[in-house]
Amino acid sequence: MAATPDKRLQPATLAAQAAGAADAHTGGVVPAVHMATTFARDDDYAPLVPGNVYLRSHNENVRVAERLLSRLEGAADTLLFPSGMAAVAAVFRTVPNGASILVQSQIYWGTTAWIRAFCARRQITLHEVEAADTDAFAAACAAHRPAIAWVETPSNPWLRIVDIAAAAEAAHAVGAQLVVDSTAASPVLSQPLALGADIVMHSATKGINGHSDVLAGALCVADGESEIWRMVREDRDMAGAVLAPMEAWLLTRGMRTLPLRMREMSRSAQALAAYLSDHPRVEEVMYPGLPDHPGHALAARQMQGGFGGLLSFVVKGGAQAALQAAGRLQLFHRATSLGGVESLVEHRHTIEPDTGIPEGLLRLSVGIEDVGDLRDDLAQALGQ
Ligand SMILES: *Cc1c(COP(=O)(O)O)cnc(C)c1O
């Protein structure tokens, strides 16, 4: 391990140098992969290296990735999980039976679906609220006094923006923990903990890894000594939802270019959103970087360096027209997920037909290809 770098270093510097991670044994400028599942003890039966006993709790590649993420997110501590959903589940498993929770409506479908089923079998009362409506969120907090309030901003696939500082205030007024799914923003574009959130959740499968080849999740916390964090940490240790060493190593490798990738993806998404806004075959574009987006002023305040690579637009002519346009795209892969270097297109209504998603909505995850090539592809697919 190199010396811990200066706290004032910018995200691009921290990421490029993996916050000082290296291999002291060989002088390698990147960390080695540590695959050992168990660690030896000396003749007095003390661990040879203090803190290293067994892989479920102890792995250097996981620690390196967690430290880097903590630095980027401004967190006291970070825990990695084998998927984003495992991180979501880790938070809600701390809620006692009989309590109530508050969750933003129309967010990532996997989160909503899992939480509904979980609450039903655990006698936890679930309240869903449109959290982009600050007053409605505050009223729901006051009325239901939830143990946890969960928001996702920008939300997927609606691109709604939640006022994190206001949500934190409303949650804390009733003793709730505010958890923010910040997957679409990544730690580069938004730091919810600095705005008052208690825990940030990421699907690190998305922008943080960025290369569509690692499934991982993360929780980053403002107070590493809090009761909820103690429960989350103990449960990961004992129930074993841990990330494997190779995945953690790949995650650190991916994060080295995170600031660079998020900047480029945001710039290209902004240009494509503007192009699509003027397109005669397009009914509506949802992108917080557009001045007429209802959350634009707020997003400009609480995000830095761009508005992310995720955008949705509604094709005129409904499902048939949207599916036809998606089918004609040559560069955008027709695939779920987001945040990778390659651009993706998704017809969300096919996947979640009964959730109010417009039939003509296409969601784009804008990658780092040449933006002119991406625009030309959209132009030929829309027939213009
Ligand atoms: C993908 C995603 C998740 C779930 O993460 P996995 O890594 O797929 O388990 C949660 N929230 C959002 C916003 C996502 O995009």
Coordinates of C-alpha atoms and ligand atoms in Angstrom, one line a residue, residues 83-85 88 108 111 152 156 181 183 201 203 205-206 215-216 338, ligand 1:
S83 CA -25.0 -7.3 -6.7
G84 CA -26.9 -4.1 -6.4
M85 CA -30.0 -6.0 -5.2
V88 CA -30.8 -3.2 -1.4
Y108 CA -35.9 0.8 -10.7
T111 CA -36.2 -2.7 -6.3
E152 CA -33.6 7.1 -6.3
N156 CA -34.8 4.9 -13.7
D181 CA -30.0 4.9 -4.8
T183 CA -26.7 4.4 -9.4
M201 CA -26.6 2.6 -2.5
S203 CA -25.5 -0.9 -8.4
T205 CA -22.7 -3.2 -12.1
K206 CA -23.6 0.0 -13.9
L215 CA -22.1 -7.7 -11.1
A216 CA -21.7 -5.8 -7.8
L338 CA -26.9 1.0 -18.1
Ligands
LIG1 C1 -29.4 -2.2 -11.8 C2 -30.0 -1.4 -10.8 C3 -30.2 -1.9 -9.5 C4 -29.9 -3.4 -9.2 O1 -28.5 -3.7 -9.3 P1 -28.0 -5.1 -9.7 O2 -26.5 -4.9 -9.7 O3 -28.5 -5.4 -11.1 O4 -28.4 -6.1 -8.8 C5 -30.7 -1.1 -8.5 N1 -31.0 0.2 -8.7 C6 -30.8 0.8 -9.9 C7 -31.1 2.2 -10.2 C8 -30.3 0.0 -11.0 O5 -30.1 0.6 -12.2

